[in-house]
XYZ file of C-alpha atoms in Angstrom:
673
model
C -99.761 34.332 15.466
C -98.934 31.130 17.312
C -97.575 27.800 16.053
C -99.850 24.865 15.499
C -99.081 21.505 17.071
C -98.250 20.142 13.628
C -95.736 22.965 13.044
C -94.181 22.402 16.486
C -93.790 18.707 15.742
C -92.084 19.470 12.423
C -89.636 21.859 14.166
C -88.809 19.235 16.843
C -88.073 16.618 14.188
C -85.733 18.860 12.197
C -84.124 21.224 14.718
C -81.009 19.049 15.095
C -79.967 19.169 11.476
C -81.703 22.186 9.919
C -81.427 25.927 10.565
C -84.317 28.124 11.777
C -84.388 29.906 8.420
C -84.723 26.668 6.460
C -87.474 25.368 8.730
C -89.353 28.679 8.404
C -89.153 28.512 4.613
C -90.526 24.984 4.543
C -93.380 25.908 6.903
C -93.889 29.247 5.123
C -93.949 31.164 8.405
C -91.993 34.024 9.955
C -88.515 32.941 11.082
C -88.999 34.806 14.370
C -91.701 32.340 15.368
C -89.295 29.443 14.815
C -86.493 31.193 16.716
C -88.825 31.953 19.673
C -89.909 28.287 19.798
C -86.314 27.066 19.616
C -85.336 29.464 22.424
C -88.010 27.906 24.604
C -87.263 24.345 23.395
C -83.527 24.193 22.636
C -81.793 21.228 21.033
C -80.564 18.879 23.745
C -76.892 18.074 23.418
C -76.024 14.392 23.212
C -74.006 13.361 26.290
C -70.329 12.677 25.599
C -70.578 9.177 27.063
C -73.383 8.394 24.605
C -71.029 8.957 21.651
C -68.398 6.784 23.299
C -71.037 4.116 23.842
C -71.964 4.161 20.145
C -68.310 3.564 19.237
C -67.623 0.920 21.888
C -70.765 -1.196 21.579
C -69.919 -2.763 18.171
C -66.482 -3.780 19.434
C -68.007 -5.117 22.633
C -70.466 -7.198 20.641
C -67.684 -8.544 18.423
C -65.571 -9.354 21.481
C -68.478 -11.159 23.131
C -69.176 -13.116 19.955
C -65.504 -14.067 19.581
C -65.244 -15.253 23.201
C -68.504 -17.205 22.904
C -67.356 -18.926 19.715
C -64.085 -19.879 21.397
C -65.819 -21.166 24.527
C -68.039 -23.402 22.426
C -65.069 -24.471 20.247
C -66.582 -23.233 17.023
C -64.607 -23.641 13.828
C -61.099 -25.022 13.499
C -58.137 -24.879 15.857
C -55.383 -24.008 13.421
C -52.610 -22.954 15.755
C -49.144 -23.521 14.336
C -48.004 -25.473 17.393
C -50.079 -27.592 19.775
C -49.349 -29.605 22.916
C -48.515 -33.223 22.031
C -47.304 -34.485 25.424
C -46.675 -33.002 28.866
C -43.934 -30.428 28.390
C -43.789 -30.848 24.603
C -45.273 -29.008 21.635
C -45.442 -30.123 18.043
C -46.316 -28.781 14.610
C -50.090 -29.007 14.178
C -50.906 -32.018 11.989
C -53.825 -30.050 10.464
C -51.976 -26.774 9.955
C -52.796 -26.813 6.219
C -56.458 -26.087 6.998
C -55.372 -22.472 7.349
C -54.515 -22.301 3.646
C -56.869 -24.681 1.829
C -60.643 -24.378 1.473
C -62.852 -27.082 0.012
C -59.871 -29.276 -0.870
C -59.779 -32.990 -0.174
C -56.665 -34.867 0.941
C -54.956 -31.908 2.557
C -51.207 -32.047 3.127
C -50.154 -32.705 6.698
C -47.217 -31.446 8.692
C -44.419 -33.854 9.558
C -45.217 -33.276 13.239
C -41.803 -32.377 14.597
C -41.738 -31.773 18.350
C -39.861 -29.534 20.772
C -39.881 -28.713 24.474
C -42.222 -26.033 25.760
C -39.405 -24.817 27.986
C -36.105 -24.645 26.167
C -33.330 -26.229 28.282
C -30.084 -24.418 29.009
C -28.098 -26.690 26.716
C -30.829 -26.742 24.076
C -30.208 -25.933 20.429
C -33.333 -25.226 18.381
C -33.528 -24.865 14.603
C -36.694 -24.148 12.602
C -37.011 -25.076 8.922
C -39.495 -23.257 6.658
C -40.543 -24.146 3.122
C -42.821 -26.118 0.823
C -42.829 -29.753 -0.269
C -39.073 -29.785 -0.936
C -38.553 -28.400 2.549
C -40.793 -31.139 3.958
C -38.930 -33.868 2.062
C -41.509 -35.072 -0.489
C -41.867 -37.966 -1.395
C -39.879 -39.292 1.583
C -41.902 -37.530 4.292
C -41.545 -37.421 7.201
C -38.143 -39.109 7.429
C -36.412 -37.910 4.257
C -36.229 -34.133 4.614
C -32.902 -32.329 4.772
C -33.885 -31.230 8.277
C -33.609 -34.876 9.384
C -30.020 -34.963 8.144
C -29.200 -31.787 10.074
C -30.836 -33.101 13.241
C -29.058 -36.454 13.073
C -25.667 -34.863 12.430
C -26.145 -32.433 15.303
C -27.089 -35.314 17.606
C -23.966 -37.220 16.594
C -21.590 -34.276 16.887
C -23.210 -32.735 19.994
C -24.407 -35.733 22.058
C -24.647 -33.696 25.292
C -27.021 -31.081 23.890
C -30.793 -31.152 23.540
C -31.074 -30.945 19.755
C -34.384 -29.814 18.223
C -34.826 -29.336 14.482
C -38.456 -28.379 13.873
C -39.649 -28.530 10.281
C -42.757 -26.393 9.648
C -42.763 -26.971 5.870
C -45.923 -28.092 4.050
C -46.645 -29.496 0.619
C -48.276 -27.138 -1.931
C -47.795 -23.915 0.048
C -45.623 -20.889 -0.641
C -44.146 -17.754 0.915
C -47.529 -16.638 2.285
C -47.482 -19.633 4.622
C -43.916 -18.927 5.769
C -44.781 -15.312 6.564
C -47.952 -16.441 8.339
C -46.330 -18.997 10.676
C -43.178 -16.952 11.270
C -44.445 -15.012 14.344
C -45.162 -18.327 16.092
C -41.692 -19.579 15.170
C -40.048 -16.415 16.506
C -42.015 -16.714 19.758
C -40.426 -20.115 20.449
C -36.777 -19.124 20.913
C -35.135 -20.283 17.672
C -31.346 -20.393 17.606
C -31.418 -20.524 13.820
C -33.928 -20.466 10.949
C -33.362 -22.231 7.622
C -35.454 -21.413 4.527
C -35.841 -23.443 1.343
C -38.836 -22.101 -0.588
C -40.027 -20.525 -3.849
C -41.174 -23.311 -6.177
C -44.862 -22.926 -5.269
C -45.407 -19.203 -5.841
C -47.721 -19.859 -8.787
C -49.726 -22.997 -7.984
C -49.234 -23.358 -4.237
C -52.079 -22.364 -1.919
C -52.843 -18.634 -2.356
C -50.472 -18.421 -5.329
C -51.371 -16.205 -8.270
C -52.165 -19.164 -10.525
C -53.656 -21.468 -7.903
C -57.123 -22.879 -7.488
C -56.797 -21.674 -3.870
C -56.244 -17.946 -4.359
C -57.255 -14.702 -2.649
C -56.040 -12.403 -5.388
C -52.691 -11.070 -6.498
C -52.257 -8.244 -3.969
C -49.903 -9.637 -1.294
C -50.949 -7.175 1.433
C -54.633 -8.177 1.141
C -53.804 -11.885 1.145
C -51.699 -11.471 4.279
C -54.522 -9.498 5.954
C -56.957 -12.299 5.143
C -54.620 -14.870 6.696
C -54.300 -12.799 9.860
C -58.073 -12.397 10.200
C -58.951 -16.054 9.729
C -57.295 -16.907 13.042
C -60.358 -15.340 14.693
C -63.493 -17.443 15.185
C -65.782 -14.554 14.210
C -64.053 -14.267 10.867
C -64.368 -18.033 10.373
C -68.097 -17.771 11.092
C -68.632 -15.004 8.531
C -66.492 -16.826 5.956
C -68.366 -20.081 6.467
C -71.741 -18.345 6.153
C -70.662 -16.703 2.893
C -69.321 -19.992 1.527
C -72.514 -21.800 2.515
C -74.737 -19.136 0.952
C -72.809 -18.912 -2.309
C -72.621 -22.701 -2.428
C -76.413 -22.863 -2.624
C -76.464 -20.816 -5.823
C -73.114 -21.457 -7.480
C -72.202 -24.823 -8.903
C -68.721 -25.418 -10.178
C -66.571 -28.259 -11.283
C -64.274 -28.656 -8.307
C -61.521 -31.131 -9.035
C -61.777 -34.010 -6.583
C -59.435 -36.667 -7.959
C -55.785 -36.883 -8.869
C -52.787 -35.529 -7.030
C -52.875 -32.283 -5.082
C -50.308 -30.913 -7.522
C -52.674 -31.497 -10.464
C -55.686 -30.072 -8.618
C -53.990 -26.830 -7.561
C -52.970 -25.620 -11.036
C -55.846 -23.302 -11.978
C -54.180 -20.940 -14.449
C -52.133 -23.681 -16.044
C -50.517 -21.646 -18.801
C -48.460 -18.735 -17.508
C -46.235 -17.307 -20.275
C -42.786 -15.984 -19.438
C -42.816 -12.291 -18.434
C -46.626 -12.156 -18.591
C -48.531 -10.144 -15.963
C -49.294 -13.326 -14.027
C -45.660 -14.424 -14.258
C -44.459 -11.110 -12.835
C -47.174 -11.218 -10.166
C -45.713 -14.512 -8.918
C -42.191 -13.081 -8.729
C -43.471 -9.920 -7.004
C -45.498 -11.999 -4.561
C -42.387 -13.950 -3.550
C -40.251 -10.814 -3.317
C -42.822 -8.964 -1.193
C -43.228 -11.851 1.233
C -39.526 -12.663 1.434
C -38.687 -9.065 2.313
C -41.218 -9.155 5.148
C -39.958 -12.543 6.328
C -36.304 -11.512 6.508
C -37.187 -8.159 8.045
C -39.084 -9.885 10.876
C -36.285 -12.383 11.484
C -33.623 -9.687 11.514
C -35.785 -7.645 13.877
C -35.613 -10.515 16.375
C -31.841 -10.908 15.924
C -32.206 -14.554 14.955
C -29.609 -16.007 12.552
C -31.071 -17.203 9.253
C -29.732 -19.042 6.219
C -31.666 -19.182 2.949
C -30.978 -21.389 -0.040
C -31.454 -21.045 -3.755
C -33.743 -23.593 -5.384
C -32.677 -26.532 -7.477
C -34.775 -28.386 -10.044
C -34.508 -31.044 -12.715
C -32.927 -29.422 -15.764
C -31.859 -32.151 -18.158
C -34.054 -35.035 -16.999
C -37.407 -33.433 -17.776
C -38.857 -31.972 -20.948
C -41.035 -28.830 -20.684
C -44.636 -29.572 -19.667
C -46.321 -26.924 -21.873
C -44.385 -25.649 -24.857
C -45.792 -22.833 -27.006
C -44.351 -19.899 -28.914
C -44.988 -16.564 -27.221
C -44.132 -13.384 -29.112
C -40.491 -13.548 -30.149
C -39.798 -16.501 -27.851
C -39.513 -19.947 -29.344
C -41.409 -22.866 -27.793
C -39.658 -24.224 -24.692
C -39.153 -27.636 -26.312
C -36.909 -26.100 -28.955
C -34.560 -24.763 -26.281
C -34.592 -28.180 -24.646
C -33.734 -29.942 -27.918
C -30.911 -27.461 -28.552
C -29.622 -28.148 -25.033
C -29.600 -31.891 -25.720
C -27.645 -31.308 -28.913
C -25.133 -29.019 -27.174
C -24.671 -31.601 -24.425
C -23.990 -34.379 -26.914
C -21.364 -32.134 -28.554
C -19.645 -31.516 -25.214
C -20.673 -27.842 -24.991
C -21.607 -28.071 -21.338
C -22.007 -24.396 -20.412
C -24.143 -23.728 -23.468
C -26.224 -26.813 -22.700
C -26.861 -25.711 -19.118
C -27.925 -22.242 -20.266
C -30.344 -23.717 -22.815
C -31.801 -26.158 -20.266
C -32.500 -23.214 -17.972
C -34.198 -21.307 -20.788
C -36.339 -24.368 -21.523
C -37.379 -24.437 -17.866
C -38.148 -20.696 -17.811
C -40.200 -20.767 -21.013
C -42.185 -23.817 -19.880
C -45.652 -22.295 -19.413
C -46.525 -24.723 -16.622
C -44.855 -23.089 -13.622
C -44.152 -26.120 -11.435
C -40.444 -25.238 -11.363
C -39.350 -21.865 -10.041
C -37.999 -19.595 -12.803
C -34.490 -18.196 -12.545
C -35.961 -14.875 -11.386
C -36.985 -16.520 -8.110
C -33.371 -17.472 -7.421
C -32.362 -13.924 -8.355
C -34.805 -12.609 -5.748
C -33.360 -14.971 -3.125
C -29.794 -13.790 -3.772
C -30.671 -10.089 -3.985
C -32.845 -10.107 -0.857
C -30.204 -12.018 1.115
C -27.656 -9.347 0.165
C -30.083 -6.580 1.045
C -30.590 -7.885 4.584
C -26.973 -9.032 4.957
C -27.894 -12.639 5.695
C -26.014 -15.736 4.615
C -27.246 -17.887 1.757
C -26.271 -21.226 0.257
C -26.545 -22.152 -3.399
C -28.268 -25.551 -3.628
C -28.797 -24.981 -7.353
C -25.064 -24.696 -7.973
C -24.240 -27.479 -5.495
C -26.518 -29.968 -7.256
C -24.951 -29.141 -10.615
C -21.497 -29.657 -9.134
C -22.580 -33.102 -7.949
C -24.185 -34.115 -11.272
C -22.733 -35.621 -14.472
C -21.596 -32.885 -16.883
C -22.369 -30.294 -14.220
C -26.128 -30.227 -14.980
C -28.756 -31.442 -12.497
C -30.891 -34.290 -13.757
C -32.457 -37.555 -12.652
C -29.316 -38.451 -10.706
C -30.468 -36.229 -7.821
C -34.128 -35.623 -8.718
C -37.151 -37.893 -8.348
C -39.344 -35.727 -10.592
C -39.395 -32.077 -11.688
C -38.058 -30.529 -8.476
C -38.071 -32.962 -5.541
C -34.634 -34.404 -4.718
C -33.785 -38.029 -4.152
C -32.929 -39.118 -0.615
C -29.269 -38.536 -1.465
C -30.206 -35.104 -2.809
C -31.960 -34.132 0.423
C -28.931 -35.256 2.397
C -26.745 -33.071 0.184
C -28.948 -30.056 0.924
C -28.673 -30.877 4.624
C -24.899 -31.138 4.293
C -24.779 -27.792 2.478
C -26.769 -26.044 5.216
C -24.772 -27.732 7.990
C -21.429 -26.701 6.553
C -22.672 -23.111 6.276
C -23.807 -23.304 9.908
C -20.320 -24.492 10.811
C -18.667 -21.796 8.693
C -20.748 -19.012 10.264
C -20.365 -20.336 13.822
C -24.094 -21.041 14.108
C -23.553 -24.418 15.814
C -24.070 -25.193 19.526
C -21.502 -23.966 21.979
C -19.829 -26.418 24.328
C -18.858 -30.076 24.370
C -18.610 -32.031 21.147
C -18.098 -35.695 20.396
C -14.686 -35.048 18.870
C -15.703 -36.771 15.624
C -13.487 -35.446 12.786
C -15.331 -33.181 10.345
C -14.061 -35.262 7.421
C -16.127 -38.300 8.426
C -19.207 -36.635 9.965
C -21.217 -36.730 6.737
C -20.460 -40.416 6.164
C -21.399 -41.320 9.742
C -24.611 -39.265 9.533
C -25.720 -41.001 6.330
C -24.870 -44.407 7.849
C -26.958 -43.653 10.961
C -29.806 -41.938 9.111
C -33.182 -43.317 10.322
C -34.915 -44.684 7.232
C -36.597 -47.977 6.351
C -37.685 -50.171 3.474
C -41.296 -49.121 4.103
C -40.364 -45.432 3.697
C -38.632 -46.281 0.434
C -41.642 -48.143 -0.976
C -43.999 -45.357 0.122
C -41.869 -42.842 -1.799
C -41.785 -45.122 -4.839
C -45.579 -45.459 -4.839
C -46.131 -41.722 -4.386
C -44.003 -41.101 -7.456
C -45.854 -43.714 -9.498
C -49.150 -41.993 -8.667
C -47.616 -38.601 -9.449
C -46.356 -39.707 -12.866
C -49.741 -41.270 -13.669
C -51.494 -37.901 -13.406
C -51.334 -34.409 -14.902
C -48.969 -32.917 -16.004
C -46.840 -36.016 -16.598
C -49.834 -37.741 -18.156
C -52.176 -35.566 -20.189
C -54.738 -38.018 -21.564
C -56.905 -37.694 -18.453
C -56.789 -41.415 -17.725
C -55.846 -42.936 -14.384
C -54.353 -46.429 -14.154
C -56.111 -48.781 -11.689
C -54.236 -48.820 -8.385
C -53.239 -52.489 -8.286
C -52.133 -52.393 -11.899
C -50.090 -49.243 -11.260
C -48.471 -50.109 -7.928
C -48.252 -53.918 -8.217
C -47.665 -54.749 -4.528
C -45.660 -57.947 -4.081
C -45.516 -58.483 -0.309
C -46.724 -57.300 3.076
C -44.543 -54.165 3.081
C -45.732 -53.207 -0.415
C -49.367 -53.688 0.581
C -48.928 -51.630 3.744
C -47.252 -48.857 1.750
C -50.107 -48.918 -0.768
C -52.717 -48.592 1.990
C -50.877 -45.557 3.327
C -50.507 -43.684 0.027
C -54.186 -44.333 -0.719
C -55.157 -42.803 2.622
C -56.508 -46.078 4.011
C -54.133 -46.095 6.977
C -51.976 -43.567 8.782
C -48.189 -43.398 8.720
C -47.750 -44.351 12.369
C -50.040 -47.365 12.066
C -48.246 -48.517 8.906
C -44.868 -48.276 10.649
C -46.079 -50.321 13.621
C -47.683 -52.959 11.410
C -44.410 -53.544 9.586
C -42.287 -53.544 12.763
C -44.634 -56.134 14.328
C -44.393 -58.187 11.125
C -40.598 -58.237 11.398
C -40.785 -59.163 15.089
C -43.105 -62.118 14.470
C -40.678 -63.385 11.848
C -37.785 -63.116 14.306
C -36.073 -60.568 12.054
C -34.631 -58.439 14.845
C -32.318 -56.449 12.605
C -35.155 -55.037 10.526
C -37.462 -54.856 13.538
C -34.981 -52.612 15.343
C -34.549 -50.335 12.317
C -38.281 -50.105 11.618
C -39.255 -49.466 15.235
C -36.486 -46.927 15.653
C -37.720 -44.982 12.593
C -41.187 -44.838 14.138
C -40.021 -43.813 17.609
C -37.450 -41.349 16.269
C -40.423 -39.592 14.690
C -42.585 -39.890 17.829
C -40.138 -40.002 20.781
C -42.811 -38.679 23.158
C -44.330 -42.183 23.143
C -42.151 -42.908 26.163
C -43.787 -46.203 27.163
C -43.249 -47.652 23.700
C -39.618 -46.568 23.747
C -39.059 -48.261 27.112
C -40.926 -51.458 26.227
C -38.899 -51.831 23.028
C -35.661 -51.358 24.961
C -36.825 -53.913 27.559
C -37.612 -56.444 24.840
C -34.154 -56.089 23.328
C -32.470 -56.285 26.732
C -34.254 -59.570 27.370
C -32.873 -60.831 24.058
C -29.421 -59.596 25.184
C -29.247 -57.296 22.159
C -27.561 -54.600 24.209
C -26.291 -52.392 21.394
C -29.746 -52.308 19.817
C -31.384 -51.669 23.174
C -28.999 -48.777 23.791
C -30.445 -46.847 20.807
C -33.882 -46.859 22.419
C -32.555 -46.190 25.912
C -30.733 -43.166 24.557
C -33.920 -41.992 22.826
C -35.872 -42.334 26.070
C -33.127 -40.522 27.955
C -33.076 -37.665 25.441
C -36.769 -36.848 25.971
C -37.896 -38.442 29.259
C -34.893 -39.508 31.360
C -35.776 -41.957 34.130
C -34.258 -44.598 36.407
C -34.688 -47.357 33.835
C -32.977 -45.626 30.897
C -30.085 -44.209 32.930
C -29.436 -47.495 34.744
C -29.241 -49.571 31.607
C -27.213 -47.026 29.700
C -24.782 -47.120 32.604
C -24.676 -50.929 32.689
C -24.038 -51.142 28.940
C -21.293 -48.507 29.168
C -19.770 -50.488 32.048
C -19.774 -53.665 29.971
C -17.859 -51.774 27.272
C -15.333 -50.545 29.854
C -16.397 -46.914 29.474
C -16.232 -46.427 33.213
C -16.569 -42.641 33.361
C -19.814 -42.602 31.358
C -21.048 -45.648 33.280
C -20.607 -43.805 36.586
C -22.396 -40.696 35.282
C -25.462 -42.608 34.086
C -25.632 -44.900 37.126
C -25.331 -42.018 39.564
C -28.084 -40.187 37.694
C -30.217 -43.317 37.939
C -29.868 -43.282 41.730
C -31.404 -39.792 41.775
C -34.571 -41.299 40.320
C -34.458 -44.483 42.427
C -31.997 -44.526 45.379
C -33.126 -48.029 46.397
C -32.142 -49.932 43.247
C -29.822 -52.804 44.200
C -28.700 -53.422 40.620
C -27.645 -49.795 40.139
C -25.727 -49.719 43.425
C -23.935 -52.987 42.634
C -22.845 -51.796 39.198
C -21.743 -48.434 40.553
C -19.509 -50.258 43.019
C -18.098 -52.196 40.093
C -17.519 -49.062 38.021
C -15.614 -47.344 40.832
C -13.581 -50.480 41.520
C -12.418 -50.566 37.907
C -11.010 -47.051 38.299
C -9.346 -48.117 41.617
C -11.580 -45.854 43.700
C -12.132 -48.668 46.185
C -13.462 -46.644 49.106
C -16.221 -45.108 46.950
C -16.964 -48.578 45.616
C -17.325 -49.935 49.167
C -19.840 -47.201 50.040
C -22.086 -48.278 47.152
C -21.773 -52.026 47.759
C -22.638 -51.566 51.440
C -25.826 -49.765 50.414
C -26.594 -52.669 48.091
C -26.059 -55.211 50.911
C -28.465 -53.241 53.120
C -31.121 -53.815 50.475
C -30.232 -57.512 49.991
C -28.278 -58.706 53.070
C -27.972 -62.280 51.916
C -26.742 -61.582 48.395
C -23.503 -63.541 48.061
C -22.335 -61.655 44.953
C -22.514 -58.357 46.804
C -20.818 -59.753 49.919
C -18.084 -61.277 47.767
C -17.472 -58.004 45.944
C -17.272 -56.147 49.266
C -14.649 -58.586 50.553
C -12.607 -58.112 47.365
C -12.797 -54.347 47.749
C -11.762 -54.403 51.415
C -8.868 -56.663 50.551
C -7.834 -54.304 47.779
C -7.930 -51.317 50.137
C -5.778 -53.177 52.684
C -3.293 -54.391 50.102
C -3.037 -50.965 48.484
C -1.597 -49.604 51.701
C 1.515 -51.737 51.044
C 1.601 -52.333 47.284
C -0.590 -52.017 44.169
C -3.187 -54.749 43.685
C -4.556 -55.877 40.282
C -7.958 -54.455 39.410
C -10.861 -56.321 40.991
C -12.379 -58.846 38.625
C -15.968 -57.901 37.984
C -18.850 -59.319 36.038
C -21.378 -56.534 35.671
C -24.858 -57.250 37.014
C -27.392 -57.293 34.192
C -30.021 -59.336 36.000
C -33.057 -57.781 37.574
């Protein structure tokens, strides 16, 4: 008996995955017939390379898609740091796009900059945190990182100081863990951390509108994947598709703080409460482990918040716990009776039992202290420090603008606390210092802190808008802008336009500085323009033009601030020459010679620099060196009588010095172009 074509076809289709016996049973034929056919037509083995190809091809397709999407600039560029000027990188202004989806009025970074190539005498500090780390409502100028930077610049004037603040409003420990690899790849000398208030309602927090679940490992995986364009494409397609079928009430108005609080009531010790603490602990352990693995020094701080100046937002009884307001009222009573320790304890209970988790519970500070001990890193206690600097030893409105954001003085205190720990642990730059006594450094730093009236009004208006919305106001009404803010003058109006998103911070700063200049108010013009350029020192032409304007007005001390700023970031012939001339006029001959000689490296043919160098050397009785410079000046301007006269004085001094000392040559420094 032979096989039919139909039977042969059936055997061919099934010989790879079925035995001869099973095929024979299905065909109801003798198994020997199947075995004979298989012997003549064996199963062909799949080549090894074919299996490899099946594995590789999906990855190859994904790689090709990823490269194509990058070539065509699909999606969002959400790198932590981007190039902002030749040789300089800065914190990406749109970094928050990594953590917020479908949210209007995203928070922006404060755009700190640093050199792509760290100089030999560079000292680089990174600051990580949320809105309190960023300095809300005084951003970008009011953060504690600004205090640290300014103090370092004052105490270490010969170092390249860089304090880079990567903090963002309404984010939490997920963000810190996410940006940390980029921070570690940029040669930090020190990392400072002030974070933990936003574990519940910050982006990706367990009670936030912007959440990816309560399993930290999965959230971190999601954040890592979204850096790829292919992942962005898939995510966007899913969001677009679901958006066609799902309609929801997405909050569009009010403050970001009000919009982010999805699970508004989170009872103490509830599952969601513990999830927030665990989320912070999990992330903080990873953060400190990574930092320690790179052998980078780190200091972390406990969190401070408004204890006695703010009643609980949501107060309800939960199990055996009394409503938070009852603890607050008992604290007020204890305070009035002079029982300060009892009052502080009750205020903290009122904060912890407040079901609206805008202030970090005490367990977050416990995690900070325990994790710091675990990894043997140094910590500072801002919570305790604020109490020590508050009436009755309890933090309130004296150092707080709202529920947890410090006043400008409060931010400076946090900066002082970190700085003194840096000093204590020998985390400061090595090398030359200004010699300024430690006892007066804080006072000098506060006096020279770059801040303006416009910044102050902006902060005031931000707070007015904050207090006019949930949770401070719970009736759902919003006061009309003009009625709420009540602008009285040009600065007020400019500040209002900024907080309403009608103009950008840099444009607002320039508008006000130009307003001062037109009014001839040079004092406020200098302060306002310096605030702007201190924030954006890479705008080298603006720095130089401002210095030139002030030199023309013979405001040399004011001009020096901008010359120094230019020199710090983009040294050139102009900045070094004029810094040298101003030092010469103040009889600081050694510094004058250093700057003027550096200026000659940029422009060896500058008559004015050569003339003033001759003068500087003459004042230190180095007459032969002075003659060499004045002769070079005369070669450039042979008929210049001032130069010829100075040369004759110097030659006479050299001749007279052979017999007896001669009084120092009288010199009027050359400040004319």
